[in-house]
Amino acid sequence: MNLYLRYFDSETLVYNADEALDFLHSIPEIQLTPEMEDDIRDYATNDVRYPKRYKVRSRVYFIIIKTEAATMLDFKQKKAVHTPDNPAVREMSPVVLRLNEEQMGWYEGSLDFKRVVMVPSTGKHEYRDTHFVAQCKAHSGLDCYNRIVEHLRDRVDARSQFPSAKGKNFHFKYLGMWK
């Protein structure tokens, strides 16, 4: 696994942690501590795939990204992007597949959203996490989500924020066919 490092306009693609540390030592503004060096070595050797950023000073960072790209050109053209091994996962997640599956009947949908409410003591408004559960007739999970959000939009402050149907804050289950 190779490492891409960037600090403003200075960037490089290196093949191990020692080369990365050499690059960082060549930049005068970056003061590497022994703890930071150990953390960079640890990041380079473990299985974590997410990018990492390190603070240089207030609001100034350098980043390190793990990549399978062999050259800087490959990295820039995104030729070595990590993809899941399972082709079905690459195409579409199971949640999205279930969400669009047409099956008429009763659904129970639960939604966690940010509701705008007025605080009586101050007269100001604030966001509050709100959990809402409803049973409704729908044609699919997405239709259930749309009906719930439509119902809530008429009853809560217009500044309230609703999550995506594909996100972790909406869940539904099929209860059965209507009569």
mmCIF file with all atom_site columns, C-alpha atoms in Angstrom:
data_model
loop_
_atom_site.group_PDB
_atom_site.id
_atom_site.type_symbol
_atom_site.label_atom_id
_atom_site.label_alt_id
_atom_site.label_comp_id
_atom_site.label_asym_id
_atom_site.label_entity_id
_atom_site.label_seq_id
_atom_site.pdbx_PDB_ins_code
_atom_site.Cartn_x
_atom_site.Cartn_y
_atom_site.Cartn_z
_atom_site.occupancy
_atom_site.B_iso_or_equiv
_atom_site.pdbx_formal_charge
_atom_site.auth_seq_id
_atom_site.auth_comp_id
_atom_site.auth_asym_id
_atom_site.auth_atom_id
_atom_site.pdbx_PDB_model_num
ATOM 1   C CA . MET A 1 1   ? 0.000   0.000  0.000   1.00 0.00 ? 1   MET A CA 1
ATOM 2   C CA . ASN A 1 2   ? 1.432   3.381  -1.017  1.00 0.00 ? 2   ASN A CA 1
ATOM 3   C CA . LEU A 1 3   ? 0.917   6.764  0.645   1.00 0.00 ? 3   LEU A CA 1
ATOM 4   C CA . TYR A 1 4   ? -0.093  10.057 -0.951  1.00 0.00 ? 4   TYR A CA 1
ATOM 5   C CA . LEU A 1 5   ? 0.872   13.123 1.101   1.00 0.00 ? 5   LEU A CA 1
ATOM 6   C CA . ARG A 1 6   ? -0.130  16.742 0.512   1.00 0.00 ? 6   ARG A CA 1
ATOM 7   C CA . TYR A 1 7   ? 0.598   20.011 2.276   1.00 0.00 ? 7   TYR A CA 1
ATOM 8   C CA . PHE A 1 8   ? -0.762  22.954 0.271   1.00 0.00 ? 8   PHE A CA 1
ATOM 9   C CA . ASP A 1 9   ? 1.005   22.698 -3.124  1.00 0.00 ? 9   ASP A CA 1
ATOM 10  C CA . SER A 1 10  ? 3.607   20.169 -1.956  1.00 0.00 ? 10  SER A CA 1
ATOM 11  C CA . GLU A 1 11  ? 2.560   16.621 -2.707  1.00 0.00 ? 11  GLU A CA 1
ATOM 12  C CA . THR A 1 12  ? 4.171   13.245 -3.218  1.00 0.00 ? 12  THR A CA 1
ATOM 13  C CA . LEU A 1 13  ? 3.459   9.546  -3.600  1.00 0.00 ? 13  LEU A CA 1
ATOM 14  C CA . VAL A 1 14  ? 5.712   7.363  -1.453  1.00 0.00 ? 14  VAL A CA 1
ATOM 15  C CA . TYR A 1 15  ? 6.018   3.626  -0.920  1.00 0.00 ? 15  TYR A CA 1
ATOM 16  C CA . ASN A 1 16  ? 6.604   3.427  2.853   1.00 0.00 ? 16  ASN A CA 1
ATOM 17  C CA . ALA A 1 17  ? 6.421   5.411  6.101   1.00 0.00 ? 17  ALA A CA 1
ATOM 18  C CA . ASP A 1 18  ? 10.131  6.327  6.105   1.00 0.00 ? 18  ASP A CA 1
ATOM 19  C CA . GLU A 1 19  ? 9.827   8.030  2.704   1.00 0.00 ? 19  GLU A CA 1
ATOM 20  C CA . ALA A 1 20  ? 6.735   9.834  3.972   1.00 0.00 ? 20  ALA A CA 1
ATOM 21  C CA . LEU A 1 21  ? 8.623   11.091 7.022   1.00 0.00 ? 21  LEU A CA 1
ATOM 22  C CA . ASP A 1 22  ? 11.529  12.236 4.818   1.00 0.00 ? 22  ASP A CA 1
ATOM 23  C CA . PHE A 1 23  ? 9.075   14.262 2.714   1.00 0.00 ? 23  PHE A CA 1
ATOM 24  C CA . LEU A 1 24  ? 7.517   15.831 5.813   1.00 0.00 ? 24  LEU A CA 1
ATOM 25  C CA . HIS A 1 25  ? 10.928  16.680 7.305   1.00 0.00 ? 25  HIS A CA 1
ATOM 26  C CA . SER A 1 26  ? 11.780  18.537 4.073   1.00 0.00 ? 26  SER A CA 1
ATOM 27  C CA . ILE A 1 27  ? 8.954   21.036 4.735   1.00 0.00 ? 27  ILE A CA 1
ATOM 28  C CA . PRO A 1 28  ? 10.162  23.657 7.254   1.00 0.00 ? 28  PRO A CA 1
ATOM 29  C CA . GLU A 1 29  ? 6.677   24.623 8.522   1.00 0.00 ? 29  GLU A CA 1
ATOM 30  C CA . ILE A 1 30  ? 5.931   21.079 9.707   1.00 0.00 ? 30  ILE A CA 1
ATOM 31  C CA . GLN A 1 31  ? 7.384   20.244 13.109  1.00 0.00 ? 31  GLN A CA 1
ATOM 32  C CA . LEU A 1 32  ? 7.137   16.464 13.540  1.00 0.00 ? 32  LEU A CA 1
ATOM 33  C CA . THR A 1 33  ? 7.029   15.118 17.078  1.00 0.00 ? 33  THR A CA 1
ATOM 34  C CA . PRO A 1 34  ? 8.106   11.569 17.956  1.00 0.00 ? 34  PRO A CA 1
ATOM 35  C CA . GLU A 1 35  ? 4.447   10.735 18.720  1.00 0.00 ? 35  GLU A CA 1
ATOM 36  C CA . MET A 1 36  ? 3.394   11.999 15.280  1.00 0.00 ? 36  MET A CA 1
ATOM 37  C CA . GLU A 1 37  ? 6.127   9.938  13.610  1.00 0.00 ? 37  GLU A CA 1
ATOM 38  C CA . ASP A 1 38  ? 4.995   6.808  15.482  1.00 0.00 ? 38  ASP A CA 1
ATOM 39  C CA . ASP A 1 39  ? 1.390   7.499  14.526  1.00 0.00 ? 39  ASP A CA 1
ATOM 40  C CA . ILE A 1 40  ? 2.317   7.872  10.830  1.00 0.00 ? 40  ILE A CA 1
ATOM 41  C CA . ARG A 1 41  ? 4.283   4.603  10.924  1.00 0.00 ? 41  ARG A CA 1
ATOM 42  C CA . ASP A 1 42  ? 1.338   2.877  12.622  1.00 0.00 ? 42  ASP A CA 1
ATOM 43  C CA . TYR A 1 43  ? -1.120  4.292  10.067  1.00 0.00 ? 43  TYR A CA 1
ATOM 44  C CA . ALA A 1 44  ? 1.065   3.059  7.192   1.00 0.00 ? 44  ALA A CA 1
ATOM 45  C CA . THR A 1 45  ? 1.193   -0.507 8.543   1.00 0.00 ? 45  THR A CA 1
ATOM 46  C CA . ASN A 1 46  ? -2.381  -1.080 9.735   1.00 0.00 ? 46  ASN A CA 1
ATOM 47  C CA . ASP A 1 47  ? -5.452  -1.999 7.645   1.00 0.00 ? 47  ASP A CA 1
ATOM 48  C CA . VAL A 1 48  ? -7.301  1.308  8.083   1.00 0.00 ? 48  VAL A CA 1
ATOM 49  C CA . ARG A 1 49  ? -8.305  2.730  4.670   1.00 0.00 ? 49  ARG A CA 1
ATOM 50  C CA . TYR A 1 50  ? -9.590  6.195  5.530   1.00 0.00 ? 50  TYR A CA 1
ATOM 51  C CA . PRO A 1 51  ? -7.479  9.331  4.889   1.00 0.00 ? 51  PRO A CA 1
ATOM 52  C CA . LYS A 1 52  ? -5.758  10.907 7.863   1.00 0.00 ? 52  LYS A CA 1
ATOM 53  C CA . ARG A 1 53  ? -4.953  14.538 8.549   1.00 0.00 ? 53  ARG A CA 1
ATOM 54  C CA . TYR A 1 54  ? -2.472  16.037 10.976  1.00 0.00 ? 54  TYR A CA 1
ATOM 55  C CA . LYS A 1 55  ? -2.612  19.531 12.432  1.00 0.00 ? 55  LYS A CA 1
ATOM 56  C CA . VAL A 1 56  ? 0.346   21.787 11.709  1.00 0.00 ? 56  VAL A CA 1
ATOM 57  C CA . ARG A 1 57  ? -1.132  24.911 13.355  1.00 0.00 ? 57  ARG A CA 1
ATOM 58  C CA . SER A 1 58  ? -4.558  26.469 13.733  1.00 0.00 ? 58  SER A CA 1
ATOM 59  C CA . ARG A 1 59  ? -6.685  25.520 10.672  1.00 0.00 ? 59  ARG A CA 1
ATOM 60  C CA . VAL A 1 60  ? -3.634  24.197 8.765   1.00 0.00 ? 60  VAL A CA 1
ATOM 61  C CA . TYR A 1 61  ? -3.215  20.463 8.147   1.00 0.00 ? 61  TYR A CA 1
ATOM 62  C CA . PHE A 1 62  ? -1.358  17.993 5.969   1.00 0.00 ? 62  PHE A CA 1
ATOM 63  C CA . ILE A 1 63  ? -3.099  14.844 4.753   1.00 0.00 ? 63  ILE A CA 1
ATOM 64  C CA . ILE A 1 64  ? -2.075  11.251 4.131   1.00 0.00 ? 64  ILE A CA 1
ATOM 65  C CA . ILE A 1 65  ? -4.117  8.946  1.911   1.00 0.00 ? 65  ILE A CA 1
ATOM 66  C CA . LYS A 1 66  ? -3.509  5.238  1.420   1.00 0.00 ? 66  LYS A CA 1
ATOM 67  C CA . THR A 1 67  ? -3.649  4.172  -2.205  1.00 0.00 ? 67  THR A CA 1
ATOM 68  C CA . GLU A 1 68  ? -2.902  1.239  -4.444  1.00 0.00 ? 68  GLU A CA 1
ATOM 69  C CA . ALA A 1 69  ? -1.698  3.585  -7.200  1.00 0.00 ? 69  ALA A CA 1
ATOM 70  C CA . ALA A 1 70  ? 1.843   2.900  -8.386  1.00 0.00 ? 70  ALA A CA 1
ATOM 71  C CA . THR A 1 71  ? 2.465   6.405  -9.767  1.00 0.00 ? 71  THR A CA 1
ATOM 72  C CA . MET A 1 72  ? 1.235   9.926  -9.123  1.00 0.00 ? 72  MET A CA 1
ATOM 73  C CA . LEU A 1 73  ? -0.492  9.908  -12.523 1.00 0.00 ? 73  LEU A CA 1
ATOM 74  C CA . ASP A 1 74  ? -2.432  6.755  -11.588 1.00 0.00 ? 74  ASP A CA 1
ATOM 75  C CA . PHE A 1 75  ? -3.442  8.382  -8.307  1.00 0.00 ? 75  PHE A CA 1
ATOM 76  C CA . LYS A 1 76  ? -4.608  11.584 -10.015 1.00 0.00 ? 76  LYS A CA 1
ATOM 77  C CA . GLN A 1 77  ? -6.608  9.619  -12.594 1.00 0.00 ? 77  GLN A CA 1
ATOM 78  C CA . LYS A 1 78  ? -8.129  7.474  -9.810  1.00 0.00 ? 78  LYS A CA 1
ATOM 79  C CA . LYS A 1 79  ? -6.999  4.250  -11.455 1.00 0.00 ? 79  LYS A CA 1
ATOM 80  C CA . ALA A 1 80  ? -6.334  2.527  -8.128  1.00 0.00 ? 80  ALA A CA 1
ATOM 81  C CA . VAL A 1 81  ? -9.545  3.324  -6.260  1.00 0.00 ? 81  VAL A CA 1
ATOM 82  C CA . HIS A 1 82  ? -10.377 0.649  -3.687  1.00 0.00 ? 82  HIS A CA 1
ATOM 83  C CA . THR A 1 83  ? -13.651 -1.124 -4.464  1.00 0.00 ? 83  THR A CA 1
ATOM 84  C CA . PRO A 1 84  ? -15.401 -3.856 -2.491  1.00 0.00 ? 84  PRO A CA 1
ATOM 85  C CA . ASP A 1 85  ? -14.690 -7.425 -3.604  1.00 0.00 ? 85  ASP A CA 1
ATOM 86  C CA . ASN A 1 86  ? -18.353 -8.315 -4.015  1.00 0.00 ? 86  ASN A CA 1
ATOM 87  C CA . PRO A 1 87  ? -19.780 -7.058 -7.360  1.00 0.00 ? 87  PRO A CA 1
ATOM 88  C CA . ALA A 1 88  ? -23.324 -6.848 -5.939  1.00 0.00 ? 88  ALA A CA 1
ATOM 89  C CA . VAL A 1 89  ? -22.132 -4.434 -3.244  1.00 0.00 ? 89  VAL A CA 1
ATOM 90  C CA . ARG A 1 90  ? -20.387 -2.290 -5.830  1.00 0.00 ? 90  ARG A CA 1
ATOM 91  C CA . GLU A 1 91  ? -23.556 -1.869 -7.885  1.00 0.00 ? 91  GLU A CA 1
ATOM 92  C CA . MET A 1 92  ? -26.105 -0.997 -5.211  1.00 0.00 ? 92  MET A CA 1
ATOM 93  C CA . SER A 1 93  ? -26.443 -1.442 -1.478  1.00 0.00 ? 93  SER A CA 1
ATOM 94  C CA . PRO A 1 94  ? -29.134 -3.805 -0.104  1.00 0.00 ? 94  PRO A CA 1
ATOM 95  C CA . VAL A 1 95  ? -30.895 -0.904 1.632   1.00 0.00 ? 95  VAL A CA 1
ATOM 96  C CA . VAL A 1 96  ? -31.399 0.901  -1.674  1.00 0.00 ? 96  VAL A CA 1
ATOM 97  C CA . LEU A 1 97  ? -32.607 -2.308 -3.326  1.00 0.00 ? 97  LEU A CA 1
ATOM 98  C CA . ARG A 1 98  ? -35.149 -2.933 -0.563  1.00 0.00 ? 98  ARG A CA 1
ATOM 99  C CA . LEU A 1 99  ? -36.196 0.718  -0.556  1.00 0.00 ? 99  LEU A CA 1
ATOM 100 C CA . ASN A 1 100 ? -37.320 0.650  -4.193  1.00 0.00 ? 100 ASN A CA 1
ATOM 101 C CA . GLU A 1 101 ? -38.854 -2.845 -4.119  1.00 0.00 ? 101 GLU A CA 1
ATOM 102 C CA . GLU A 1 102 ? -42.544 -2.573 -5.094  1.00 0.00 ? 102 GLU A CA 1
ATOM 103 C CA . GLN A 1 103 ? -44.824 -4.364 -2.621  1.00 0.00 ? 103 GLN A CA 1
ATOM 104 C CA . MET A 1 104 ? -48.205 -2.804 -1.869  1.00 0.00 ? 104 MET A CA 1
ATOM 105 C CA . GLY A 1 105 ? -49.407 -2.977 1.705   1.00 0.00 ? 105 GLY A CA 1
ATOM 106 C CA . TRP A 1 106 ? -48.935 -1.618 5.197   1.00 0.00 ? 106 TRP A CA 1
ATOM 107 C CA . TYR A 1 107 ? -45.516 -0.324 6.203   1.00 0.00 ? 107 TYR A CA 1
ATOM 108 C CA . GLU A 1 108 ? -44.136 0.864  9.492   1.00 0.00 ? 108 GLU A CA 1
ATOM 109 C CA . GLY A 1 109 ? -41.573 3.592  9.045   1.00 0.00 ? 109 GLY A CA 1
ATOM 110 C CA . SER A 1 110 ? -39.404 5.224  11.697  1.00 0.00 ? 110 SER A CA 1
ATOM 111 C CA . LEU A 1 111 ? -37.599 8.476  11.072  1.00 0.00 ? 111 LEU A CA 1
ATOM 112 C CA . ASP A 1 112 ? -35.061 10.375 13.178  1.00 0.00 ? 112 ASP A CA 1
ATOM 113 C CA . PHE A 1 113 ? -34.959 14.026 12.169  1.00 0.00 ? 113 PHE A CA 1
ATOM 114 C CA . LYS A 1 114 ? -33.932 17.483 13.412  1.00 0.00 ? 114 LYS A CA 1
ATOM 115 C CA . ARG A 1 115 ? -37.064 19.339 14.484  1.00 0.00 ? 115 ARG A CA 1
ATOM 116 C CA . VAL A 1 116 ? -37.075 23.095 15.077  1.00 0.00 ? 116 VAL A CA 1
ATOM 117 C CA . VAL A 1 117 ? -38.831 23.966 18.345  1.00 0.00 ? 117 VAL A CA 1
ATOM 118 C CA . MET A 1 118 ? -39.157 27.172 20.331  1.00 0.00 ? 118 MET A CA 1
ATOM 119 C CA . VAL A 1 119 ? -37.649 27.265 23.821  1.00 0.00 ? 119 VAL A CA 1
ATOM 120 C CA . PRO A 1 120 ? -40.352 28.958 25.964  1.00 0.00 ? 120 PRO A CA 1
ATOM 121 C CA . SER A 1 121 ? -37.918 30.459 28.486  1.00 0.00 ? 121 SER A CA 1
ATOM 122 C CA . THR A 1 122 ? -35.833 32.300 25.874  1.00 0.00 ? 122 THR A CA 1
ATOM 123 C CA . GLY A 1 123 ? -38.221 32.617 22.941  1.00 0.00 ? 123 GLY A CA 1
ATOM 124 C CA . LYS A 1 124 ? -35.474 31.337 20.638  1.00 0.00 ? 124 LYS A CA 1
ATOM 125 C CA . HIS A 1 125 ? -35.572 28.296 18.391  1.00 0.00 ? 125 HIS A CA 1
ATOM 126 C CA . GLU A 1 126 ? -33.333 25.230 18.505  1.00 0.00 ? 126 GLU A CA 1
ATOM 127 C CA . TYR A 1 127 ? -32.950 21.895 16.749  1.00 0.00 ? 127 TYR A CA 1
ATOM 128 C CA . ARG A 1 128 ? -34.073 18.829 18.685  1.00 0.00 ? 128 ARG A CA 1
ATOM 129 C CA . ASP A 1 129 ? -33.516 15.226 17.659  1.00 0.00 ? 129 ASP A CA 1
ATOM 130 C CA . THR A 1 130 ? -36.972 13.745 17.182  1.00 0.00 ? 130 THR A CA 1
ATOM 131 C CA . HIS A 1 131 ? -37.973 10.119 16.630  1.00 0.00 ? 131 HIS A CA 1
ATOM 132 C CA . PHE A 1 132 ? -41.193 9.598  14.660  1.00 0.00 ? 132 PHE A CA 1
ATOM 133 C CA . VAL A 1 133 ? -42.884 6.274  13.912  1.00 0.00 ? 133 VAL A CA 1
ATOM 134 C CA . ALA A 1 134 ? -45.925 5.815  11.668  1.00 0.00 ? 134 ALA A CA 1
ATOM 135 C CA . GLN A 1 135 ? -47.831 3.039  9.954   1.00 0.00 ? 135 GLN A CA 1
ATOM 136 C CA . CYS A 1 136 ? -49.121 3.819  6.495   1.00 0.00 ? 136 CYS A CA 1
ATOM 137 C CA . LYS A 1 137 ? -50.325 2.280  3.266   1.00 0.00 ? 137 LYS A CA 1
ATOM 138 C CA . ALA A 1 138 ? -47.602 2.451  0.650   1.00 0.00 ? 138 ALA A CA 1
ATOM 139 C CA . HIS A 1 139 ? -46.283 0.826  -2.516  1.00 0.00 ? 139 HIS A CA 1
ATOM 140 C CA . SER A 1 140 ? -42.628 0.598  -1.400  1.00 0.00 ? 140 SER A CA 1
ATOM 141 C CA . GLY A 1 141 ? -40.251 1.648  1.350   1.00 0.00 ? 141 GLY A CA 1
ATOM 142 C CA . LEU A 1 142 ? -39.508 4.850  -0.555  1.00 0.00 ? 142 LEU A CA 1
ATOM 143 C CA . ASP A 1 143 ? -43.222 5.591  -0.867  1.00 0.00 ? 143 ASP A CA 1
ATOM 144 C CA . CYS A 1 144 ? -43.530 5.044  2.904   1.00 0.00 ? 144 CYS A CA 1
ATOM 145 C CA . TYR A 1 145 ? -40.702 7.540  3.497   1.00 0.00 ? 145 TYR A CA 1
ATOM 146 C CA . ASN A 1 146 ? -42.283 10.110 1.157   1.00 0.00 ? 146 ASN A CA 1
ATOM 147 C CA . ARG A 1 147 ? -45.678 9.814  2.878   1.00 0.00 ? 147 ARG A CA 1
ATOM 148 C CA . ILE A 1 148 ? -44.133 10.242 6.341   1.00 0.00 ? 148 ILE A CA 1
ATOM 149 C CA . VAL A 1 149 ? -42.084 13.288 5.317   1.00 0.00 ? 149 VAL A CA 1
ATOM 150 C CA . GLU A 1 150 ? -45.081 14.827 3.536   1.00 0.00 ? 150 GLU A CA 1
ATOM 151 C CA . HIS A 1 151 ? -47.176 14.327 6.686   1.00 0.00 ? 151 HIS A CA 1
ATOM 152 C CA . LEU A 1 152 ? -44.501 15.924 8.889   1.00 0.00 ? 152 LEU A CA 1
ATOM 153 C CA . ARG A 1 153 ? -43.805 18.900 6.604   1.00 0.00 ? 153 ARG A CA 1
ATOM 154 C CA . ASP A 1 154 ? -47.362 20.136 7.205   1.00 0.00 ? 154 ASP A CA 1
ATOM 155 C CA . ARG A 1 155 ? -47.021 19.821 10.987  1.00 0.00 ? 155 ARG A CA 1
ATOM 156 C CA . VAL A 1 156 ? -43.509 20.983 11.954  1.00 0.00 ? 156 VAL A CA 1
ATOM 157 C CA . ASP A 1 157 ? -41.502 24.161 11.424  1.00 0.00 ? 157 ASP A CA 1
ATOM 158 C CA . ALA A 1 158 ? -40.319 24.537 7.823   1.00 0.00 ? 158 ALA A CA 1
ATOM 159 C CA . ARG A 1 159 ? -36.694 24.796 9.035   1.00 0.00 ? 159 ARG A CA 1
ATOM 160 C CA . SER A 1 160 ? -36.772 21.213 10.322  1.00 0.00 ? 160 SER A CA 1
ATOM 161 C CA . GLN A 1 161 ? -34.308 18.895 8.588   1.00 0.00 ? 161 GLN A CA 1
ATOM 162 C CA . PHE A 1 162 ? -35.259 15.456 7.295   1.00 0.00 ? 162 PHE A CA 1
ATOM 163 C CA . PRO A 1 163 ? -32.697 12.719 6.567   1.00 0.00 ? 163 PRO A CA 1
ATOM 164 C CA . SER A 1 164 ? -32.292 10.889 3.291   1.00 0.00 ? 164 SER A CA 1
ATOM 165 C CA . ALA A 1 165 ? -34.390 7.771  2.777   1.00 0.00 ? 165 ALA A CA 1
ATOM 166 C CA . LYS A 1 166 ? -31.135 5.917  2.022   1.00 0.00 ? 166 LYS A CA 1
ATOM 167 C CA . GLY A 1 167 ? -29.468 6.981  5.271   1.00 0.00 ? 167 GLY A CA 1
ATOM 168 C CA . LYS A 1 168 ? -29.258 5.378  8.680   1.00 0.00 ? 168 LYS A CA 1
ATOM 169 C CA . ASN A 1 169 ? -31.993 7.591  10.165  1.00 0.00 ? 169 ASN A CA 1
ATOM 170 C CA . PHE A 1 170 ? -34.863 5.979  8.259   1.00 0.00 ? 170 PHE A CA 1
ATOM 171 C CA . HIS A 1 171 ? -35.989 2.406  8.796   1.00 0.00 ? 171 HIS A CA 1
ATOM 172 C CA . PHE A 1 172 ? -39.057 0.599  7.547   1.00 0.00 ? 172 PHE A CA 1
ATOM 173 C CA . LYS A 1 173 ? -40.632 -2.822 7.642   1.00 0.00 ? 173 LYS A CA 1
ATOM 174 C CA . TYR A 1 174 ? -43.373 -4.369 5.583   1.00 0.00 ? 174 TYR A CA 1
ATOM 175 C CA . LEU A 1 175 ? -46.342 -5.327 7.771   1.00 0.00 ? 175 LEU A CA 1
ATOM 176 C CA . GLY A 1 176 ? -48.508 -7.082 5.181   1.00 0.00 ? 176 GLY A CA 1
ATOM 177 C CA . MET A 1 177 ? -51.058 -6.604 2.431   1.00 0.00 ? 177 MET A CA 1
ATOM 178 C CA . TRP A 1 178 ? -53.965 -4.226 2.993   1.00 0.00 ? 178 TRP A CA 1
ATOM 179 C CA . LYS A 1 179 ? -57.559 -5.423 2.795   1.00 0.00 ? 179 LYS A CA 1
#
